Short mmCIF file of C-alpha atoms in Angstrom, two decimals:
data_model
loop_
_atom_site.label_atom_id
_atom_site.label_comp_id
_atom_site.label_asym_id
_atom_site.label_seq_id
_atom_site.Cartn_x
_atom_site.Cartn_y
_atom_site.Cartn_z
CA UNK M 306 -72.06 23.73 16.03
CA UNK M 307 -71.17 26.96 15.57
CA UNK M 308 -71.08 31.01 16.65
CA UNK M 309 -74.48 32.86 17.03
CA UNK M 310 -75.80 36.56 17.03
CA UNK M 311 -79.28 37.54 18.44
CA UNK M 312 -81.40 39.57 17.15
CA UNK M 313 -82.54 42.74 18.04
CA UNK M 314 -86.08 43.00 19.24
CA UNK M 315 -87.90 46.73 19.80
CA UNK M 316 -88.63 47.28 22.79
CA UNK M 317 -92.10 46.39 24.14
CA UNK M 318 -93.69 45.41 27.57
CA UNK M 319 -93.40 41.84 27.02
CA UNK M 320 -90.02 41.95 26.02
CA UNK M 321 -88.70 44.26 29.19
CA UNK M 322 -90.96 41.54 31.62
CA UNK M 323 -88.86 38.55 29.78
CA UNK M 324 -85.84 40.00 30.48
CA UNK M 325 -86.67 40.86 33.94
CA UNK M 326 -87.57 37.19 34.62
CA UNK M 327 -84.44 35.99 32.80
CA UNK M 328 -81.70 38.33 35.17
CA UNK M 329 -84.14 36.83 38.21
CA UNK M 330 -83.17 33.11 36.71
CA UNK M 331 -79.61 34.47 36.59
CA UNK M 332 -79.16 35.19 39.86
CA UNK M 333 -80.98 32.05 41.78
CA UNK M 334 -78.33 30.12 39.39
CA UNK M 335 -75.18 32.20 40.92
CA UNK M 336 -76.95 31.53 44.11
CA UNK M 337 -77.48 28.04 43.76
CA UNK M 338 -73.50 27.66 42.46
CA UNK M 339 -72.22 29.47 45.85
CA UNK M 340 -74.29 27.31 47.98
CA UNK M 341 -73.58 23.68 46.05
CA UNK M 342 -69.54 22.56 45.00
CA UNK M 343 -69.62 22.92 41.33
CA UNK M 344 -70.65 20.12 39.13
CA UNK M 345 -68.89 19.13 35.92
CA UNK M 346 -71.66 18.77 33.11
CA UNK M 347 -71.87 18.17 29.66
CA UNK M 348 -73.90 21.22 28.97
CA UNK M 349 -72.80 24.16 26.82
CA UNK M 350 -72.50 27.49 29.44
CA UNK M 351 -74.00 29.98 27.74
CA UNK M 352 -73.81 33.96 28.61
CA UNK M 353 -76.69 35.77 29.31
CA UNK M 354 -78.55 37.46 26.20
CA UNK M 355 -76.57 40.61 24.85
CA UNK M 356 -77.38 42.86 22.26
CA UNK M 357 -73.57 42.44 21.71
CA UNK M 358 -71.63 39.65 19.44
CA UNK M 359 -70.64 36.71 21.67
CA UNK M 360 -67.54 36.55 22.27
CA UNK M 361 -66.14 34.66 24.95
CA UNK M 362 -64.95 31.32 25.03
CA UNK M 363 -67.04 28.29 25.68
CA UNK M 364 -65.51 25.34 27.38
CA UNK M 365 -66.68 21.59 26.23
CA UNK M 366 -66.17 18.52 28.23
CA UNK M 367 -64.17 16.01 25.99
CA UNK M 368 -66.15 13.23 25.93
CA UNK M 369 -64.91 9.00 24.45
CA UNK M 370 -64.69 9.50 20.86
CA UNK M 371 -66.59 5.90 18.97
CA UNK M 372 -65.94 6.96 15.56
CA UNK M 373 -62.49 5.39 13.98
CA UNK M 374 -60.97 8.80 13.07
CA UNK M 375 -60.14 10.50 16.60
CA UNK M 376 -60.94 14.25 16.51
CA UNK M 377 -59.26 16.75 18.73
CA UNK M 378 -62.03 18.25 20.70
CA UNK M 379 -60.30 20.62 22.98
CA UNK M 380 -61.08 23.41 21.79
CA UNK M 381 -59.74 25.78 24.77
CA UNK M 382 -57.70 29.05 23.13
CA UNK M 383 -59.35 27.99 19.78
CA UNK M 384 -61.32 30.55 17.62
CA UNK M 385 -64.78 28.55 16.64
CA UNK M 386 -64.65 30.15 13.67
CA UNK M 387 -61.64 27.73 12.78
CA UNK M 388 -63.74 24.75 13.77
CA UNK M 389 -64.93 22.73 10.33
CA UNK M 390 -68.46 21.67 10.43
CA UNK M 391 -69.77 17.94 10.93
CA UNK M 392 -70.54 18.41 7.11
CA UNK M 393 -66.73 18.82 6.48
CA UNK M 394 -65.60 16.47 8.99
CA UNK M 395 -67.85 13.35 7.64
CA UNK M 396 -66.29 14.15 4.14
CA UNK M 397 -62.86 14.02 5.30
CA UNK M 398 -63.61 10.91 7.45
CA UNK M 399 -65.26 8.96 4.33
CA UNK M 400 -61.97 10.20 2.20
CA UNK M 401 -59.31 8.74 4.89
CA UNK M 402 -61.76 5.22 4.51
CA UNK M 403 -61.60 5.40 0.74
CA UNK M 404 -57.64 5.59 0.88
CA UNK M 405 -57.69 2.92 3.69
CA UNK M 406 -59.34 0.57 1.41
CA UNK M 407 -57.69 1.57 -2.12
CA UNK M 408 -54.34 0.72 0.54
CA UNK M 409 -55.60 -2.91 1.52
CA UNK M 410 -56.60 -3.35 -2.09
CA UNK M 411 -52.82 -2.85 -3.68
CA UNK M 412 -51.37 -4.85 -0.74
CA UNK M 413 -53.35 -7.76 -1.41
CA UNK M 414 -52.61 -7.22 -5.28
CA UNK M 415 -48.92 -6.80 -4.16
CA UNK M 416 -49.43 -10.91 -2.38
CA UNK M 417 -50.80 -12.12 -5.37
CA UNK M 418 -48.00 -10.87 -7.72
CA UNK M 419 -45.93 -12.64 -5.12
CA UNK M 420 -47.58 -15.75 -5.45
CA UNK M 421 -47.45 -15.42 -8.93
CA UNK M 422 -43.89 -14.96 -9.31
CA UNK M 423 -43.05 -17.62 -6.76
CA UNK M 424 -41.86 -20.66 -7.32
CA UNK M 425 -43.85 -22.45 -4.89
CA UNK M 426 -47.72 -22.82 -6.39
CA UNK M 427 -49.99 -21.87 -2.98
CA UNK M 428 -52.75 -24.24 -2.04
CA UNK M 429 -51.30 -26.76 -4.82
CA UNK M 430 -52.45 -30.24 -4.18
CA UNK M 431 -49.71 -32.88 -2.96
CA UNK M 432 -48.45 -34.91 -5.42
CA UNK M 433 -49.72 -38.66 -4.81
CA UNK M 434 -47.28 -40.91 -4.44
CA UNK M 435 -48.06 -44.33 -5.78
CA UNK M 436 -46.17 -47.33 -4.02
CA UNK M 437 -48.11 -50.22 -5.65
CA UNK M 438 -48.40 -51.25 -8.95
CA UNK M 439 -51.82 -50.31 -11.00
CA UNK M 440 -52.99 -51.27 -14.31
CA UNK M 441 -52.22 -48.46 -16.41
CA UNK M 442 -53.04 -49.46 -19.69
CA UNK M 443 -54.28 -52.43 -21.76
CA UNK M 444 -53.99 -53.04 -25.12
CA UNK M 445 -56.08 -55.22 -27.56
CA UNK M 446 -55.10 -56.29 -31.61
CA UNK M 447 -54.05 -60.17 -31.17
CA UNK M 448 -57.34 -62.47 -31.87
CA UNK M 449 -55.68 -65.23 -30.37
CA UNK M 450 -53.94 -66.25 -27.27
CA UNK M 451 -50.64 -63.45 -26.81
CA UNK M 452 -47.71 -65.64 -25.78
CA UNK M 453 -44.64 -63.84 -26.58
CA UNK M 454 -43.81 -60.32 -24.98
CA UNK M 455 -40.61 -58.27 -25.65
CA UNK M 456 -38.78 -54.74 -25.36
CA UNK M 457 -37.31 -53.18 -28.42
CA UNK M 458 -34.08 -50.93 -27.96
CA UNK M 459 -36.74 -48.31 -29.43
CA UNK M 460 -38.63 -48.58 -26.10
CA UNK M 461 -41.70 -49.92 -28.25
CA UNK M 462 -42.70 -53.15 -27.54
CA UNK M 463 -43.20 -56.07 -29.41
CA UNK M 464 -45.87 -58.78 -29.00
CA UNK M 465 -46.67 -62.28 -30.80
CA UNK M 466 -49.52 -64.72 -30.70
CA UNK M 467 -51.30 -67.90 -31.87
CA UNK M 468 -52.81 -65.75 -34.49
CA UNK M 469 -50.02 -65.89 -36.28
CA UNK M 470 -48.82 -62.29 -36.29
CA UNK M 471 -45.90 -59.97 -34.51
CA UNK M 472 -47.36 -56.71 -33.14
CA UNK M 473 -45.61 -53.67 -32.42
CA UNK M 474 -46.50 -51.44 -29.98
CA UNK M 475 -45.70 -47.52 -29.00
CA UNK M 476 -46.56 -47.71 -25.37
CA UNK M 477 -45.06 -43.89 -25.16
CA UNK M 478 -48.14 -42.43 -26.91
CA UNK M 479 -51.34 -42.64 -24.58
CA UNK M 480 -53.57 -41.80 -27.22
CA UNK M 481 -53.00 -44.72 -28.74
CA UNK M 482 -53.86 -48.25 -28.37
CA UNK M 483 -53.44 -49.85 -31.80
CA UNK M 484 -50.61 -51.17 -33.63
CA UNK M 485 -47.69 -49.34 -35.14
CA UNK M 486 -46.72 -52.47 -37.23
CA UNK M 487 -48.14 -56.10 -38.08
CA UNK M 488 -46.13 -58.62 -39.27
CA UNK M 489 -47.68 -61.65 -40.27
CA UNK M 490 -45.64 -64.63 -39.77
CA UNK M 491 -46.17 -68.46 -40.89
CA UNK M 492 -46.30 -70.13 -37.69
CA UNK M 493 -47.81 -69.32 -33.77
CA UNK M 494 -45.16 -67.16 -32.13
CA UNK M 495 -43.45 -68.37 -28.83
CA UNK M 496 -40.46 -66.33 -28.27
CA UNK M 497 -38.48 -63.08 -29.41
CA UNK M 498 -35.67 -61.47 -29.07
CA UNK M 499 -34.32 -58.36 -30.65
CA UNK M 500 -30.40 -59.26 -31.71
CA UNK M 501 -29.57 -55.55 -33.09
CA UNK M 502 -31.80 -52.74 -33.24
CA UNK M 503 -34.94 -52.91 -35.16
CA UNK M 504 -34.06 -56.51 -36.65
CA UNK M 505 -36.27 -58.96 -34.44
CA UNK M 506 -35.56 -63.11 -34.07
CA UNK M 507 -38.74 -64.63 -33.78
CA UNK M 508 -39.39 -68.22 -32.55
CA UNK M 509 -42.76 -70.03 -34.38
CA UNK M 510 -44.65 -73.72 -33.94
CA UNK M 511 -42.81 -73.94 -37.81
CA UNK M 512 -39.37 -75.07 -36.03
CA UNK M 513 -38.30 -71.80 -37.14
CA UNK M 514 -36.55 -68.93 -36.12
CA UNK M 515 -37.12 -66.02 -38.73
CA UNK M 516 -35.42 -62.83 -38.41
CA UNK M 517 -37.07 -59.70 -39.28
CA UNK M 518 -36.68 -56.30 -40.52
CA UNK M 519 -38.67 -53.57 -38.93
CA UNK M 520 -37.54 -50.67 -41.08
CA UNK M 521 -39.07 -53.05 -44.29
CA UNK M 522 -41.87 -52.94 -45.93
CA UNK M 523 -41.48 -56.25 -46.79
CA UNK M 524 -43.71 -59.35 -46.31
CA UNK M 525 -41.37 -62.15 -46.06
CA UNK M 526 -38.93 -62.64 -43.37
CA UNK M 527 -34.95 -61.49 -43.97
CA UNK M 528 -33.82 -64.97 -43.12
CA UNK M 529 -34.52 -68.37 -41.01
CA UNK M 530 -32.77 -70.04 -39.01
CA UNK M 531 -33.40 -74.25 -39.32
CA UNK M 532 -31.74 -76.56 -37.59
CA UNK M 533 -35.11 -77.43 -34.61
CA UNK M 534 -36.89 -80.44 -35.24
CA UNK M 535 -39.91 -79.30 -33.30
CA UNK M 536 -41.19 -75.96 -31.49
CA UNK M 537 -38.58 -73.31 -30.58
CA UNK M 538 -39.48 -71.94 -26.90
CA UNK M 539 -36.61 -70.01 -26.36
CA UNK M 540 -34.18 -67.65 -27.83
CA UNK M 541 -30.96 -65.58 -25.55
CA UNK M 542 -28.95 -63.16 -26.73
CA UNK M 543 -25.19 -64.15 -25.63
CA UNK M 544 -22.60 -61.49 -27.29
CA UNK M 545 -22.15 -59.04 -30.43
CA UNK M 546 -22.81 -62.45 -32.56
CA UNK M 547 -23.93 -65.07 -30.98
CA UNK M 548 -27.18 -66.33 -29.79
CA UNK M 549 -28.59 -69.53 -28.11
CA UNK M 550 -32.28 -71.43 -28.59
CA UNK M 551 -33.93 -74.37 -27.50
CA UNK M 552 -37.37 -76.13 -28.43
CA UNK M 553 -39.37 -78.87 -28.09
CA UNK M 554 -36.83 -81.40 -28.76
CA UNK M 555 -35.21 -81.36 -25.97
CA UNK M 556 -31.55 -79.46 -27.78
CA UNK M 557 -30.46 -76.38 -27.08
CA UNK M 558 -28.40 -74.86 -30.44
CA UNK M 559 -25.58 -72.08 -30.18
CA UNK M 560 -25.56 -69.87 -33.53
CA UNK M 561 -23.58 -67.49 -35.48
CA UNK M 562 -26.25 -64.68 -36.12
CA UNK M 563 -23.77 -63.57 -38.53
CA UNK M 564 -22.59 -66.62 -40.22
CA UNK M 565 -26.12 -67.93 -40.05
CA UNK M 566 -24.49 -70.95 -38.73
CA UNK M 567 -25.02 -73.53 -35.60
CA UNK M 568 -21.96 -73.52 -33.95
CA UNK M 569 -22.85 -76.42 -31.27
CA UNK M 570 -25.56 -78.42 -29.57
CA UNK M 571 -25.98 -79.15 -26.04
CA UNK M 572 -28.20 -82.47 -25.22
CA UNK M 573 -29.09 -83.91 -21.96
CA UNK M 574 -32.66 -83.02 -21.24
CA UNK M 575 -35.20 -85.85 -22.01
CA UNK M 576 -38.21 -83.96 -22.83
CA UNK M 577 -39.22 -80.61 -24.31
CA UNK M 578 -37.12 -77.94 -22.98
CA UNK M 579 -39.51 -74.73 -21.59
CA UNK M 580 -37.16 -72.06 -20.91
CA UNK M 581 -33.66 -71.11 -20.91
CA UNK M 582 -31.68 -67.97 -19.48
CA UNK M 583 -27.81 -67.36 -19.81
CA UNK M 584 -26.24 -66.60 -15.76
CA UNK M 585 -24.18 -64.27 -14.64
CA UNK M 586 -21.34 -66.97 -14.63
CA UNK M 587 -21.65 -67.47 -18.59
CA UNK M 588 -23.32 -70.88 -18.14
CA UNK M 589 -26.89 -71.99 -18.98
CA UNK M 590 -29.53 -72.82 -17.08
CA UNK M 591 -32.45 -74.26 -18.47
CA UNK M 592 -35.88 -75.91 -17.36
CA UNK M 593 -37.50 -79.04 -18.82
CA UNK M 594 -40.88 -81.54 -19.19
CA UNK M 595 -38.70 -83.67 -17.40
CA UNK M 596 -39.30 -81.99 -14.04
CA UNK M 597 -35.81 -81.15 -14.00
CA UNK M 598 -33.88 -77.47 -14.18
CA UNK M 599 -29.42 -78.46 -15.69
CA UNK M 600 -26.79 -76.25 -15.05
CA UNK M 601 -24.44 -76.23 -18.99
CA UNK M 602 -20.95 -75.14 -19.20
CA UNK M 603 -20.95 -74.38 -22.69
CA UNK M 604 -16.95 -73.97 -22.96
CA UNK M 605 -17.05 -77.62 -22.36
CA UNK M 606 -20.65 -78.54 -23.92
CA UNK M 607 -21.79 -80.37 -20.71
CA UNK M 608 -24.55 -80.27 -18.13
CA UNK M 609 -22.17 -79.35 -15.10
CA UNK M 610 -24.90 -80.31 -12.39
CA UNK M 611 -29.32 -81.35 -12.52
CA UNK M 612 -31.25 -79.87 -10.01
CA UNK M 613 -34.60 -81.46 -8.87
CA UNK M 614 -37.19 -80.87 -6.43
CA UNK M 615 -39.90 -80.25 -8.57
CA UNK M 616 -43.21 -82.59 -9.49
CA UNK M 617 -44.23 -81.08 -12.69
CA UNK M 618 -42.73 -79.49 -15.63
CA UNK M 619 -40.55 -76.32 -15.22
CA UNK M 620 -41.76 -73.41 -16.61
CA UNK M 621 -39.43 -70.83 -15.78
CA UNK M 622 -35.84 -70.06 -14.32
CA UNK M 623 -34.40 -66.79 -13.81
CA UNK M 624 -31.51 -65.31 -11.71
CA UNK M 625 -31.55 -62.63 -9.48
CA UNK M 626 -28.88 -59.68 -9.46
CA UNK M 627 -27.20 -61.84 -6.29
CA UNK M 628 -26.51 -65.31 -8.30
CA UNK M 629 -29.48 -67.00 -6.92
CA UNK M 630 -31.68 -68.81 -9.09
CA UNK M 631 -35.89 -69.17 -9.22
CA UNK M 632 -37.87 -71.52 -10.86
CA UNK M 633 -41.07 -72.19 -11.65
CA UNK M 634 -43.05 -75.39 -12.24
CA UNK M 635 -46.74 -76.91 -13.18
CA UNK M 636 -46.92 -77.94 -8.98
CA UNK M 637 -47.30 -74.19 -8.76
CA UNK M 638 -44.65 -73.75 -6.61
CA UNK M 639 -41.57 -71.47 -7.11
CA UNK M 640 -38.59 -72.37 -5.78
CA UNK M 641 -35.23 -70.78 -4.98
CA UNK M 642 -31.42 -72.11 -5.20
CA UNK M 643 -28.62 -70.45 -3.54
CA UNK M 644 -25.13 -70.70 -5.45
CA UNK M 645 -22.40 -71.97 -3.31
CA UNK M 646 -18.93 -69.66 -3.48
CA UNK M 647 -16.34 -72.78 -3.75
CA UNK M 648 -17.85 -74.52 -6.81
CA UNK M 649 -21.19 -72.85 -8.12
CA UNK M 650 -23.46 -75.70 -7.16
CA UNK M 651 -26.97 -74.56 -6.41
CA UNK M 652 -28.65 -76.22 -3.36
CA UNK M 653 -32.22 -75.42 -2.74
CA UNK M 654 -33.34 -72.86 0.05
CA UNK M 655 -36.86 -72.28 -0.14
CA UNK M 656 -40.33 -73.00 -1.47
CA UNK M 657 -42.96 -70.93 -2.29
CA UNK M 658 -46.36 -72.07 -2.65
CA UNK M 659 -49.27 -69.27 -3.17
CA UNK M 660 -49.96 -69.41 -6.61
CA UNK M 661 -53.06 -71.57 -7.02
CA UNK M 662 -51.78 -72.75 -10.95
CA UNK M 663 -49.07 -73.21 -12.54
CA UNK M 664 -45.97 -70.82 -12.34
CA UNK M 665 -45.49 -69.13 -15.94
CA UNK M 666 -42.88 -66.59 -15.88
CA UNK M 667 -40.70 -64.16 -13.79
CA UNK M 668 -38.93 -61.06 -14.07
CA UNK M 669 -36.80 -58.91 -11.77
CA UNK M 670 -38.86 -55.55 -10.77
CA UNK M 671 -35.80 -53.88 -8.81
CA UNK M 672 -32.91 -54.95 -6.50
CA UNK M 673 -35.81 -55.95 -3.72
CA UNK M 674 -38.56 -57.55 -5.83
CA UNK M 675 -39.42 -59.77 -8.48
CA UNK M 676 -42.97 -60.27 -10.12
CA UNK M 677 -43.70 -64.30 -10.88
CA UNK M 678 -47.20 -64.84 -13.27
CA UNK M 679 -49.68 -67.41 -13.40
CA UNK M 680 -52.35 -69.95 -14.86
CA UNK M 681 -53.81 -68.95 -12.13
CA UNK M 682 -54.50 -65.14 -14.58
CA UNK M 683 -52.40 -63.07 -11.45
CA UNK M 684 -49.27 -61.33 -11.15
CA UNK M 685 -47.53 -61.32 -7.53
CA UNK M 686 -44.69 -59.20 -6.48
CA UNK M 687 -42.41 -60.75 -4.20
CA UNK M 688 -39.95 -59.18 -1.63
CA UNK M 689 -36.70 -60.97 -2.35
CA UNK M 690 -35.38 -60.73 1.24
CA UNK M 691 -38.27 -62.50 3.10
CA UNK M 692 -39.89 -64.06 0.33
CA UNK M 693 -43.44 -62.77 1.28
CA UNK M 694 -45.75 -61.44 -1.35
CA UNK M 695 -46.25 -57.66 -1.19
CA UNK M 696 -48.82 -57.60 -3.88
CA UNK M 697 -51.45 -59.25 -6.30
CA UNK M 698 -52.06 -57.46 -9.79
CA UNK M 699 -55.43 -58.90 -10.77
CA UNK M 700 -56.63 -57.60 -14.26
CA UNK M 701 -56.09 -60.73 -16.72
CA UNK M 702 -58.97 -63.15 -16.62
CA UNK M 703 -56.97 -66.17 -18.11
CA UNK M 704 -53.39 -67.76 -18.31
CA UNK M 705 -50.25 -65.13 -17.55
CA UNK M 706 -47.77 -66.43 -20.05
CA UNK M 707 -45.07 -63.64 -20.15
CA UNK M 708 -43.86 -60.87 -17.84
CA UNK M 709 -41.17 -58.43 -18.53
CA UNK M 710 -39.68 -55.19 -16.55
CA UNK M 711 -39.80 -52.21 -18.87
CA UNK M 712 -38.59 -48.71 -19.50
CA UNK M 713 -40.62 -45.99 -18.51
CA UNK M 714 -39.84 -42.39 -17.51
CA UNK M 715 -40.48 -41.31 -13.89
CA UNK M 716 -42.11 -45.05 -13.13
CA UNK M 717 -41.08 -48.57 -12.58
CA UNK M 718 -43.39 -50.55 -15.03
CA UNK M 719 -44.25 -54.11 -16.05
CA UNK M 720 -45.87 -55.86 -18.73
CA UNK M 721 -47.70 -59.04 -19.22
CA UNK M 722 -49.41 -60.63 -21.42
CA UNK M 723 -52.28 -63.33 -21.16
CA UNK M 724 -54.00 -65.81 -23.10
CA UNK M 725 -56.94 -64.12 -22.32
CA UNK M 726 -55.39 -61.98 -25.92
CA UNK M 727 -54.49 -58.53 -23.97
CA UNK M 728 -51.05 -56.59 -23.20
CA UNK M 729 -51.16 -54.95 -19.68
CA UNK M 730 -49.19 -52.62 -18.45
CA UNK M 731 -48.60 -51.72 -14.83
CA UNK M 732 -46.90 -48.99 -13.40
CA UNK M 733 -45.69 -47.26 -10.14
CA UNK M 734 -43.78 -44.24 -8.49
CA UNK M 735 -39.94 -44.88 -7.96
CA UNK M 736 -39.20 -45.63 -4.04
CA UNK M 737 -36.12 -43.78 -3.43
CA UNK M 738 -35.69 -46.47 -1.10
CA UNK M 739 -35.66 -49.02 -3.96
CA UNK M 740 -33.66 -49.45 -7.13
#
């Protein structure tokens, strides 16, 4: 929109009869104003033709503005010549949107740094946490039934079988499954027991215990121990020098690990004894063929008291961090004896009876729970306050023979092994709520 000039035109009829008819028009218009109250309009008043320059001023009606960018459109005192044209303006307009959106752009460039440099990851997905136990691993090597399971002060573990050989194990490294070391012993292995670090007691079907050097190359054992007349089952570490073991002929023997010596013999049971743990207290407890679990002072080398309530033969005995003893038998029951405070007699509390087969082995998974293993190829974990079984592991398809709680960083972890010839490990998030 802008000023205009009009021509001048020589002067003919036509033109003088056009002009007459437009002052006619004029003056009906005035006319028509007088006789009607004014209307506002959106039209443009325009003066009447002049050979002169137009020069007044022309009033617009403001009218709702759509477009984002409000323009001042009162142009009252304003000299059109000063007005920019709708060319000009729609530049302008597209330049202010350009800036707008460069703007929005470094804001949301400025978030991102700030998510960047935050230490809270956005839209990171919650950590799971895992309150049951899940097979994590399993390992394979042993061609025979695996019946002896251990933790070495390296955090390795150690396994042994009826194929004749010690295995041991980096469980740290996940890319591995295989062996880091094979010993090949004499005998079937039943039992071990790291004394001092990296030199491992090993109990074999030979009446044997040999003791073994990890950091050798060697091939033969460092020294046995012989004294058994038939299987040794058991082996427990009891101070700096001193360990205990017990086999198949019904004896438990105290030795010198130094000395190499048998310092004493404790004899009471009248068949094989299965398993053997040293209490709290300093006295042993150990489980028998004869269906019966004995309490030994071994200050005075004698069986103090003879628990029985069992059918079958007792597999397994172990104390919880409160004193109170578990055992478990061939009747596939587990059972649990309360100490009394005025003379350490046990009496028996409770019975358990879920496991369809014989009860194998225990160990304590924290301050609440313990895990128990079976012939029947499961693990259970038991809540130690109500007795009730929180969970089954099922992943072994044959006999659970040993079950130990191991190190691991971050987790609570188990392992077992199986006659079916595997190593399982099973692991879980600490409970805050548990220890």
């Amino acid at each position: 929109m802008g000023c205009y000039q009009e021509e001048k035109k020589p002067k003919t009829k036509n033109n003088i009869q056009e002009t007459n008819n437009d002052t006619m028009q004029s003056q009906n218009n005035n006319i028509s104003k007088e006789e009607k109250p004014k209307e506002k309009d959106n039209k443009i008043d325009l003066p009447e033709p002049s050979k002169e320059p137009l020069e007044k001023e022309i009033e617009i009606k403001k009218e709702p503005v759509k477009e984002p960018i409000q323009v001042d459109y009162n142009l009252k005192n304003t000299n059109l010549n000063s007005i920019p044209e709708k060319q000009n303006e729609s530049k302008e307009q597209e330049n202010e949107k350009v800036e707008e959106r460069e703007s929005e752009k470094e804001k949301v460039n400025d978030k991102e740094k700030d998510k960047e440099s935050s230490p809270i990851i956005q839209n990171e997905t919650p950590k799971i946490i895992i309150k049951e136990f899940i097979n994590t691993r399993t390992l394979y090597g042993h061609s025979e039934k695996v019946t002896a399971l251990t933790q070495l002060k390296s955090g390795k573990i150690a396994t042994g079988g009826y194929d004749n050989t010690i295995r041991i194990w980096n469980i740290y490294d996940i890319a591995r499954n295989d062996e880091d070391k094979i010993i090949k012993e004499n005998g079937r292995v039943f039992v071990l027991l790291e004394f001092e670090e990296n030199k491992l007691l090993c109990g074999t079907s030979e009446n044997l215990i040999n003791l073994w050097d990890l950091n050798s190359d060697d091939k033969e054992c460092e020294y046995s121990f012989k004294g058994h007349e038939l299987w040794v089952n058991c082996l427990v570490k009891m101070d700096d020098n001193k360990f205990a073991s017990a086999a198949n002929d019904a004896k438990i023997k105290i030795w010198d690990y130094y000395s190499r010596n048998c310092l004493l013999e404790l004899i009471g049971h009248t068949d094989c004894i299965l398993c053997l743990i040293l209490l709290q207290n300093g006295k042993f407890c150990s489980g028998s063929a004869d269906t019966s679990i004995k309490i030994w002072d071994k200050d005075i080398q004698q069986c103090t008291q003879t628990l029985y309530g069992h059918e079958k033969w007792v597999k397994c005995v172990f104390e919880l961090d409160d004193g109170t003893i578990i055992s478990g038998s061939d009747d596939n029951s587990i059972k649990v004896w309360k100490p009394e405070r005025e003379n350490d007699n046990y009496n028996l509390i409770h019975t358990i009876k879920e496991h369809t087969h014989s009860v194998r082995t225990f160990c304590q998974v924290d301050k609440k729970h313990f895990a128990s293993g079976s012939f029947d190829s499961t693990i259970k974990i038991w809540d130690i306050e109500t007795w009730n079984c929180v969970q089954t592991l099922i992943g072994h398809n044959y006999n659970v023979i040993c079950v130990i709680n191991i190190r691991m960083k971050g987790k609570k972890a188990i392992a077992s092994c199986s006659n079916d010839k595997s190593i399982r490990l099973w692991e879980k998030d600490c409970d805050p709520d548990e220890n």
